[in-house]
Short mmCIF file of C-alpha atoms and ligand atoms in Angstrom, two decimals:
data_model
loop_
_atom_site.label_atom_id
_atom_site.label_comp_id
_atom_site.label_asym_id
_atom_site.label_seq_id
_atom_site.Cartn_x
_atom_site.Cartn_y
_atom_site.Cartn_z
CA MET A 1 -26.45 10.70 -16.38
CA LYS A 2 -27.34 11.40 -12.75
CA SER A 3 -24.50 13.92 -12.41
CA GLU A 4 -25.52 15.64 -15.64
CA ILE A 5 -29.20 15.88 -14.69
CA LEU A 6 -28.19 17.29 -11.33
CA ARG A 7 -25.88 19.79 -13.00
CA LEU A 8 -28.69 20.95 -15.34
CA LEU A 9 -31.10 21.33 -12.45
CA LYS A 10 -28.50 23.33 -10.49
CA GLU A 11 -27.65 25.59 -13.38
CA ASN A 12 -31.31 26.48 -14.07
CA ASP A 13 -33.64 28.37 -11.76
CA THR A 14 -36.60 27.52 -13.95
CA TYR A 15 -38.31 24.23 -14.76
CA ILE A 16 -36.65 21.75 -17.07
CA SER A 17 -39.09 19.59 -18.93
CA GLY A 18 -38.93 15.83 -18.79
CA GLN A 19 -38.97 15.86 -22.58
CA GLN A 20 -35.85 18.04 -22.70
CA LEU A 21 -34.02 15.68 -20.35
CA CYS A 22 -35.09 12.63 -22.39
CA GLU A 23 -33.86 14.21 -25.63
CA GLN A 24 -30.61 15.47 -24.16
CA PHE A 25 -29.63 12.12 -22.65
CA HIS A 26 -31.34 9.87 -25.20
CA VAL A 27 -33.30 8.00 -22.56
CA SER A 28 -36.95 7.28 -21.80
CA ARG A 29 -39.19 9.37 -19.51
CA THR A 30 -39.19 6.49 -17.05
CA ALA A 31 -35.39 6.54 -16.88
CA VAL A 32 -35.44 10.28 -16.13
CA TRP A 33 -38.18 9.81 -13.54
CA LYS A 34 -36.12 7.10 -11.83
CA VAL A 35 -33.10 9.39 -11.54
CA ILE A 36 -35.28 12.17 -10.12
CA GLU A 37 -36.77 9.77 -7.55
CA GLN A 38 -33.29 8.60 -6.60
CA LEU A 39 -32.13 12.19 -6.12
CA LYS A 40 -35.18 12.90 -3.95
CA ARG A 41 -34.36 9.89 -1.79
CA GLU A 42 -30.86 11.30 -1.34
CA GLY A 43 -32.34 14.50 0.06
CA TYR A 44 -32.61 16.79 -2.99
CA GLN A 45 -35.85 18.76 -2.94
CA ILE A 46 -37.14 18.62 -6.50
CA GLU A 47 -40.48 20.01 -7.50
CA ALA A 48 -42.28 18.23 -10.32
CA VAL A 49 -45.07 20.17 -12.05
CA ARG A 50 -47.21 18.72 -14.82
CA ASN A 51 -46.59 20.40 -18.20
CA LYS A 52 -43.64 22.34 -16.78
CA GLY A 53 -41.12 19.79 -15.61
CA TYR A 54 -38.64 19.60 -12.78
CA ARG A 55 -37.08 22.32 -10.64
CA LEU A 56 -34.44 21.98 -7.93
CA ILE A 57 -35.51 23.78 -4.77
CA ASP A 58 -32.77 22.74 -2.36
CA SER A 59 -29.72 20.48 -2.23
CA PRO A 60 -28.54 18.62 0.83
CA ASP A 61 -24.96 19.00 2.01
CA VAL A 62 -23.89 15.61 0.75
CA MET A 63 -20.75 14.18 -0.72
CA SER A 64 -21.50 11.78 -3.53
CA ARG A 65 -20.17 11.19 -6.99
CA ALA A 66 -23.20 12.90 -8.59
CA GLU A 67 -23.03 15.93 -6.28
CA ILE A 68 -19.29 16.48 -6.79
CA GLU A 69 -19.39 15.92 -10.56
CA SER A 70 -22.40 18.20 -10.95
CA LEU A 71 -20.38 21.07 -9.45
CA MET A 72 -17.19 20.45 -11.40
CA LYS A 73 -16.33 23.20 -13.89
CA THR A 74 -13.08 21.72 -15.20
CA ALA A 75 -12.08 20.18 -18.52
CA TRP A 76 -10.20 17.22 -16.99
CA ALA A 77 -9.25 17.67 -13.32
CA GLY A 78 -11.80 15.80 -11.23
CA LYS A 79 -14.11 15.37 -14.20
CA ASN A 80 -14.41 11.69 -13.28
CA VAL A 81 -14.96 11.05 -9.60
CA ILE A 82 -14.83 7.79 -7.72
CA TYR A 83 -16.48 8.20 -4.36
CA TYR A 84 -16.28 5.94 -1.30
CA ASP A 85 -18.17 6.18 1.96
CA GLU A 86 -15.21 4.40 3.52
CA ILE A 87 -11.82 3.39 2.19
CA ASP A 88 -8.34 2.57 3.49
CA SER A 89 -6.69 5.57 1.84
CA THR A 90 -7.65 7.53 -1.28
CA ASN A 91 -3.94 7.62 -2.19
CA ASN A 92 -3.81 3.81 -2.15
CA ARG A 93 -6.90 3.57 -4.29
CA ALA A 94 -5.60 6.16 -6.78
CA LYS A 95 -2.34 4.21 -7.06
CA GLU A 96 -4.26 1.02 -7.80
CA TYR A 97 -6.09 2.78 -10.62
CA GLY A 98 -2.79 4.32 -11.73
CA GLU A 99 -1.34 0.83 -12.11
CA LYS A 100 -4.28 -0.06 -14.35
CA GLY A 101 -3.60 3.00 -16.52
CA SER A 102 -6.74 4.91 -15.53
CA PRO A 103 -6.95 8.37 -17.04
CA HIS A 104 -5.24 11.62 -16.07
CA GLY A 105 -7.35 13.75 -13.76
CA MET A 106 -9.42 10.99 -12.17
CA LEU A 107 -10.35 12.00 -8.62
CA PHE A 108 -10.85 9.69 -5.64
CA VAL A 109 -12.88 11.06 -2.74
CA ALA A 110 -13.82 9.43 0.56
CA ASP A 111 -16.00 10.41 3.49
CA LYS A 112 -13.84 8.33 5.82
CA GLN A 113 -10.41 6.68 5.64
CA VAL A 114 -9.44 3.82 7.91
CA ALA A 115 -5.73 3.93 7.01
CA GLY A 116 -5.20 7.59 6.08
CA LYS A 117 -1.54 8.39 5.47
CA GLY A 118 0.39 11.52 6.35
CA ARG A 119 3.91 12.53 5.37
CA ARG A 120 7.02 10.94 6.80
CA GLY A 121 5.22 7.66 7.52
CA ARG A 122 2.73 9.25 9.90
CA SER A 123 -0.96 8.41 9.88
CA TRP A 124 -3.71 10.91 9.05
CA GLU A 125 -6.76 10.74 11.29
CA SER A 126 -9.72 10.46 8.92
CA PRO A 127 -13.10 10.21 10.68
CA ALA A 128 -16.37 10.37 8.74
CA GLY A 129 -18.57 13.35 8.06
CA SER A 130 -16.28 16.31 8.55
CA SER A 131 -13.26 16.42 6.26
CA ILE A 132 -12.19 16.20 2.68
CA TYR A 133 -9.99 13.24 1.78
CA MET A 134 -9.24 13.26 -1.92
CA THR A 135 -6.53 12.18 -4.34
CA ILE A 136 -6.02 13.10 -7.95
CA LEU A 137 -4.33 10.71 -10.38
CA LEU A 138 -1.99 12.32 -12.93
CA HIS A 139 0.16 11.17 -15.83
CA PRO A 140 2.45 14.16 -16.35
CA GLU A 141 4.93 13.91 -19.18
CA ILE A 142 7.84 15.35 -17.23
CA LEU A 143 11.00 13.97 -15.66
CA PRO A 144 10.42 12.17 -12.35
CA THR A 145 12.71 14.62 -10.54
CA LYS A 146 10.24 17.41 -11.31
CA ALA A 147 7.16 15.69 -9.92
CA PRO A 148 7.55 16.87 -6.28
CA GLN A 149 6.91 20.40 -7.55
CA LEU A 150 3.33 19.34 -8.31
CA THR A 151 2.73 19.21 -4.57
CA LEU A 152 3.34 22.95 -4.43
CA VAL A 153 0.97 23.43 -7.37
CA MET A 154 -1.72 21.60 -5.40
CA ALA A 155 -0.99 23.65 -2.29
CA MET A 156 -1.67 26.82 -4.28
CA ALA A 157 -4.91 25.34 -5.62
CA VAL A 158 -6.16 24.38 -2.16
CA ALA A 159 -5.25 27.79 -0.75
CA ASP A 160 -7.13 29.45 -3.61
CA GLY A 161 -10.14 27.14 -3.38
CA ILE A 162 -10.57 27.77 0.34
CA GLN A 163 -10.19 31.50 -0.10
CA LYS A 164 -12.75 31.62 -2.91
CA MET A 165 -15.29 29.46 -1.08
CA THR A 166 -14.99 30.99 2.38
CA GLY A 167 -13.28 34.36 2.09
CA LEU A 168 -10.73 33.23 4.72
CA GLU A 169 -7.16 34.34 4.17
CA THR A 170 -5.12 31.22 3.43
CA LYS A 171 -1.34 30.95 3.50
CA ILE A 172 1.12 28.22 2.59
CA LYS A 173 3.72 26.98 5.05
CA TRP A 174 6.57 25.80 2.84
CA PRO A 175 6.41 23.48 1.10
CA ASN A 176 2.78 22.44 1.17
CA ASP A 177 0.81 22.86 4.38
CA ILE A 178 -2.10 25.27 4.13
CA VAL A 179 -2.56 27.48 7.16
CA VAL A 180 -5.32 29.77 8.34
CA ASN A 181 -4.59 32.13 11.22
CA GLY A 182 -1.29 30.35 11.84
CA LYS A 183 -2.75 26.84 12.14
CA LYS A 184 -2.70 23.90 9.73
CA ILE A 185 -5.93 23.31 7.84
CA CYS A 186 -4.71 20.99 5.09
CA GLY A 187 -1.95 18.49 4.43
CA ILE A 188 -0.84 17.09 1.07
CA LEU A 189 0.86 13.78 0.32
CA THR A 190 2.28 13.06 -3.14
CA GLU A 191 3.34 9.58 -4.19
CA MET A 192 4.46 8.28 -7.56
CA SER A 193 5.53 5.34 -9.65
CA THR A 194 8.41 6.02 -12.03
CA GLU A 195 11.03 4.55 -14.32
CA ILE A 196 14.44 6.27 -14.49
CA ASP A 197 13.32 8.91 -16.96
CA TYR A 198 9.59 8.39 -17.12
CA ILE A 199 6.60 8.82 -14.79
CA ASN A 200 4.00 6.06 -14.81
CA TYR A 201 1.73 8.08 -12.56
CA VAL A 202 1.66 10.61 -9.75
CA VAL A 203 -1.04 10.75 -7.08
CA ILE A 204 -1.58 13.88 -5.00
CA GLY A 205 -3.62 13.33 -1.86
CA VAL A 206 -5.25 16.22 -0.03
CA GLY A 207 -6.73 16.20 3.45
CA VAL A 208 -8.67 19.34 4.41
CA ASN A 209 -10.08 19.93 7.89
CA VAL A 210 -13.52 21.26 7.03
CA ASN A 211 -16.18 20.83 9.68
CA GLN A 212 -14.35 19.46 12.74
CA GLU A 213 -15.21 21.22 15.96
CA THR A 214 -12.34 19.86 18.05
CA PHE A 215 -8.96 18.18 17.58
CA PRO A 216 -7.03 15.66 19.65
CA ALA A 217 -4.93 17.30 22.38
CA GLU A 218 -1.62 16.53 20.60
CA ILE A 219 -2.48 18.69 17.59
CA GLN A 220 -4.91 21.18 19.14
CA SER A 221 -2.37 23.99 19.19
CA THR A 222 -1.34 23.57 15.55
CA ALA A 223 -4.50 22.35 13.76
CA THR A 224 -7.73 24.10 12.86
CA SER A 225 -10.75 23.62 10.61
CA LEU A 226 -12.75 25.89 8.35
CA LYS A 227 -15.74 25.61 10.70
CA ILE A 228 -13.66 26.69 13.69
CA GLU A 229 -12.29 29.68 11.77
CA LEU A 230 -15.58 30.70 10.16
CA GLY A 231 -18.09 29.71 12.80
CA GLU A 232 -20.22 27.96 10.21
CA THR A 233 -20.41 24.70 8.29
CA VAL A 234 -18.78 24.55 4.84
CA ARG A 235 -20.07 22.39 1.99
CA ARG A 236 -17.36 19.89 1.13
CA SER A 237 -18.45 19.08 -2.43
CA GLY A 238 -18.34 22.74 -3.46
CA LEU A 239 -14.87 23.12 -1.99
CA ILE A 240 -13.62 20.05 -3.85
CA ALA A 241 -14.86 21.55 -7.13
CA ALA A 242 -13.27 24.92 -6.34
CA VAL A 243 -9.89 23.29 -5.61
CA MET A 244 -10.02 21.28 -8.83
CA ALA A 245 -10.83 24.40 -10.88
CA SER A 246 -7.74 26.18 -9.49
CA PHE A 247 -5.58 23.08 -9.78
CA GLU A 248 -6.39 22.67 -13.46
CA GLN A 249 -5.40 26.26 -14.19
CA TYR A 250 -2.18 26.15 -12.20
CA TYR A 251 -1.24 22.76 -13.64
CA GLU A 252 -1.50 24.12 -17.21
CA VAL A 253 0.83 26.99 -16.27
CA PHE A 254 3.27 24.55 -14.63
CA MET A 255 3.34 22.30 -17.70
CA LYS A 256 4.32 25.17 -20.02
CA THR A 257 7.77 25.38 -18.44
CA GLU A 258 7.74 22.11 -16.48
CA ASP A 259 8.67 24.06 -13.40
CA LEU A 260 7.29 26.77 -11.12
CA SER A 261 8.65 29.78 -13.08
CA GLY A 262 5.15 30.96 -14.01
CA LEU A 263 3.73 30.36 -10.52
CA ARG A 264 6.60 31.36 -8.28
CA ASP A 265 5.54 34.96 -7.62
CA ARG A 266 2.02 33.90 -6.78
CA TYR A 267 3.29 31.08 -4.55
CA ASN A 268 5.62 33.45 -2.73
CA SER A 269 2.74 35.88 -2.17
CA MET A 270 0.92 33.06 -0.36
CA LEU A 271 3.96 31.97 1.63
CA VAL A 272 3.49 32.43 5.37
CA ASN A 273 7.26 32.17 5.83
CA LEU A 274 8.13 34.90 3.34
CA ASP A 275 10.56 37.38 4.82
CA GLN A 276 10.33 35.63 8.20
CA GLU A 277 12.88 34.03 10.49
CA VAL A 278 12.56 30.25 10.28
CA LYS A 279 14.13 27.30 12.00
CA VAL A 280 15.58 24.91 9.42
CA LEU A 281 15.48 21.31 10.62
CA GLU A 282 18.05 19.26 8.73
CA PRO A 283 18.69 15.69 9.81
CA GLY A 284 21.02 16.03 12.80
CA HIS A 285 21.42 19.78 12.37
CA GLU A 286 19.16 22.73 13.16
CA TYR A 287 19.72 26.42 12.43
CA GLU A 288 17.88 29.71 12.13
CA ALA A 289 17.69 31.62 8.86
CA HIS A 290 15.70 34.28 7.02
CA ALA A 291 13.26 32.90 4.39
CA LEU A 292 13.40 34.68 1.02
CA GLY A 293 10.84 32.63 -0.97
CA ILE A 294 11.02 29.69 -3.37
CA ASN A 295 13.10 29.35 -6.53
CA ARG A 296 11.68 28.06 -9.80
CA THR A 297 11.98 24.43 -8.72
CA GLY A 298 10.30 24.92 -5.36
CA GLU A 299 13.30 24.94 -3.06
CA LEU A 300 13.17 27.49 -0.25
CA ILE A 301 15.85 30.15 -0.47
CA VAL A 302 17.10 31.16 2.98
CA ARG A 303 19.78 33.57 4.18
CA THR A 304 21.81 32.28 7.10
CA PRO A 305 23.00 34.68 9.85
CA ASP A 306 26.46 34.85 8.22
CA GLY A 307 24.89 36.14 5.00
CA GLU A 308 25.12 32.94 2.95
CA GLU A 309 22.14 32.11 0.70
CA LYS A 310 21.10 28.47 0.64
CA GLU A 311 18.45 26.61 -1.34
CA ILE A 312 16.81 23.99 0.80
CA TYR A 313 15.06 20.95 -0.58
CA ALA A 314 11.83 19.82 1.06
CA GLY A 315 12.59 16.11 0.84
CA GLU A 316 15.34 16.37 3.44
CA VAL A 317 14.45 19.40 5.47
CA SER A 318 11.47 20.99 7.18
CA VAL A 319 11.03 24.48 8.55
CA ARG A 320 9.22 25.87 11.57
CA GLY A 321 8.62 29.35 12.78
CA VAL A 322 11.22 30.38 15.29
CA TYR A 323 8.58 30.47 18.05
CA GLY A 324 6.22 27.71 16.90
CA TYR A 325 4.54 25.99 13.96
CA VAL A 326 4.71 28.97 11.54
C1 BTN B 401 0.49 15.54 5.86
O1 BTN B 401 1.08 14.77 6.62
O2 BTN B 401 0.44 16.75 6.07
C2 BTN B 401 -0.16 15.00 4.61
C3 BTN B 401 -1.55 14.49 4.87
C4 BTN B 401 -2.26 13.98 3.63
C5 BTN B 401 -3.61 13.39 3.94
C6 BTN B 401 -4.39 13.05 2.71
S1 BTN B 401 -6.07 12.63 3.06
C7 BTN B 401 -6.29 12.09 1.43
C8 BTN B 401 -5.05 11.35 1.02
N1 BTN B 401 -5.12 9.96 1.43
C9 BTN B 401 -4.22 9.67 2.38
O3 BTN B 401 -4.09 8.55 2.90
N2 BTN B 401 -3.49 10.76 2.67
C10 BTN B 401 -3.87 11.89 1.87
#
């Protein structure tokens, strides 16, 4: 009820009467009053005027279940949020809920992770107060071999969400890093539980650098944050909602064909590597090639110097720019 009351207050510039809230949520005036008091304690400025009702004057920049849910405009993606001030890893938590059969679209968000995971067994630094750490739980009815493509779907959604919220030009470094001005701003980690021909669940974890002002020396040359690029603080809850709105739309397109046919052109238009020379890093073998964009299953098509076209699969290979990260 708290999320819904907050949503109503946000969507209306005028006063909403206590009576209206009681009728809408089938609760007593005292119950409504308690929620309003709780919101005020959390930093929401709410004006209460006798015979008129309640009006939201200002919202704090907080991440909480109520704040995120009140901004969500989706039918299912991120409609239910589980929020933690601190957690080991939102991916781990989403997998636990996946095991229990929790519903498609549930979103796990944390302010801080103490065991954040990156790709290839690396860790993901996850201090409090500045980033987005979130994981969506999905139950897609597709073959397990197709699930890695969902990572690219999420990459498109994050790129879109950031662009809509901030106006910054976002690009994707194949397969799924989001870059702004040539530096990484977001990483995505997909994990799943499957049978041979059936997916129990997929979790897609997203880490976005939002309000960091500095990075450790090792990643300073390749990492950036929205605050560094924009020069101002960005509200994390709003960005989460924007990413979920794009993800839901792209996911529906993906599910029509169970591949990236309907999204490929758009993905390629976001691809920072498109039509660029890249260094392909295969295990034990490295070569330069010209990137031509992805195919309908998300592999990167490259042309080698001898004119051969190859489709490279992200699981085994990564690419870099010839002179650096992109
Ligand atoms: C990468 O290495 O680029 C992927 C990083 C993914 C980090 C996110 S943060 C939220 C979710 N929980 C985790 O433990 N990892 C992912």
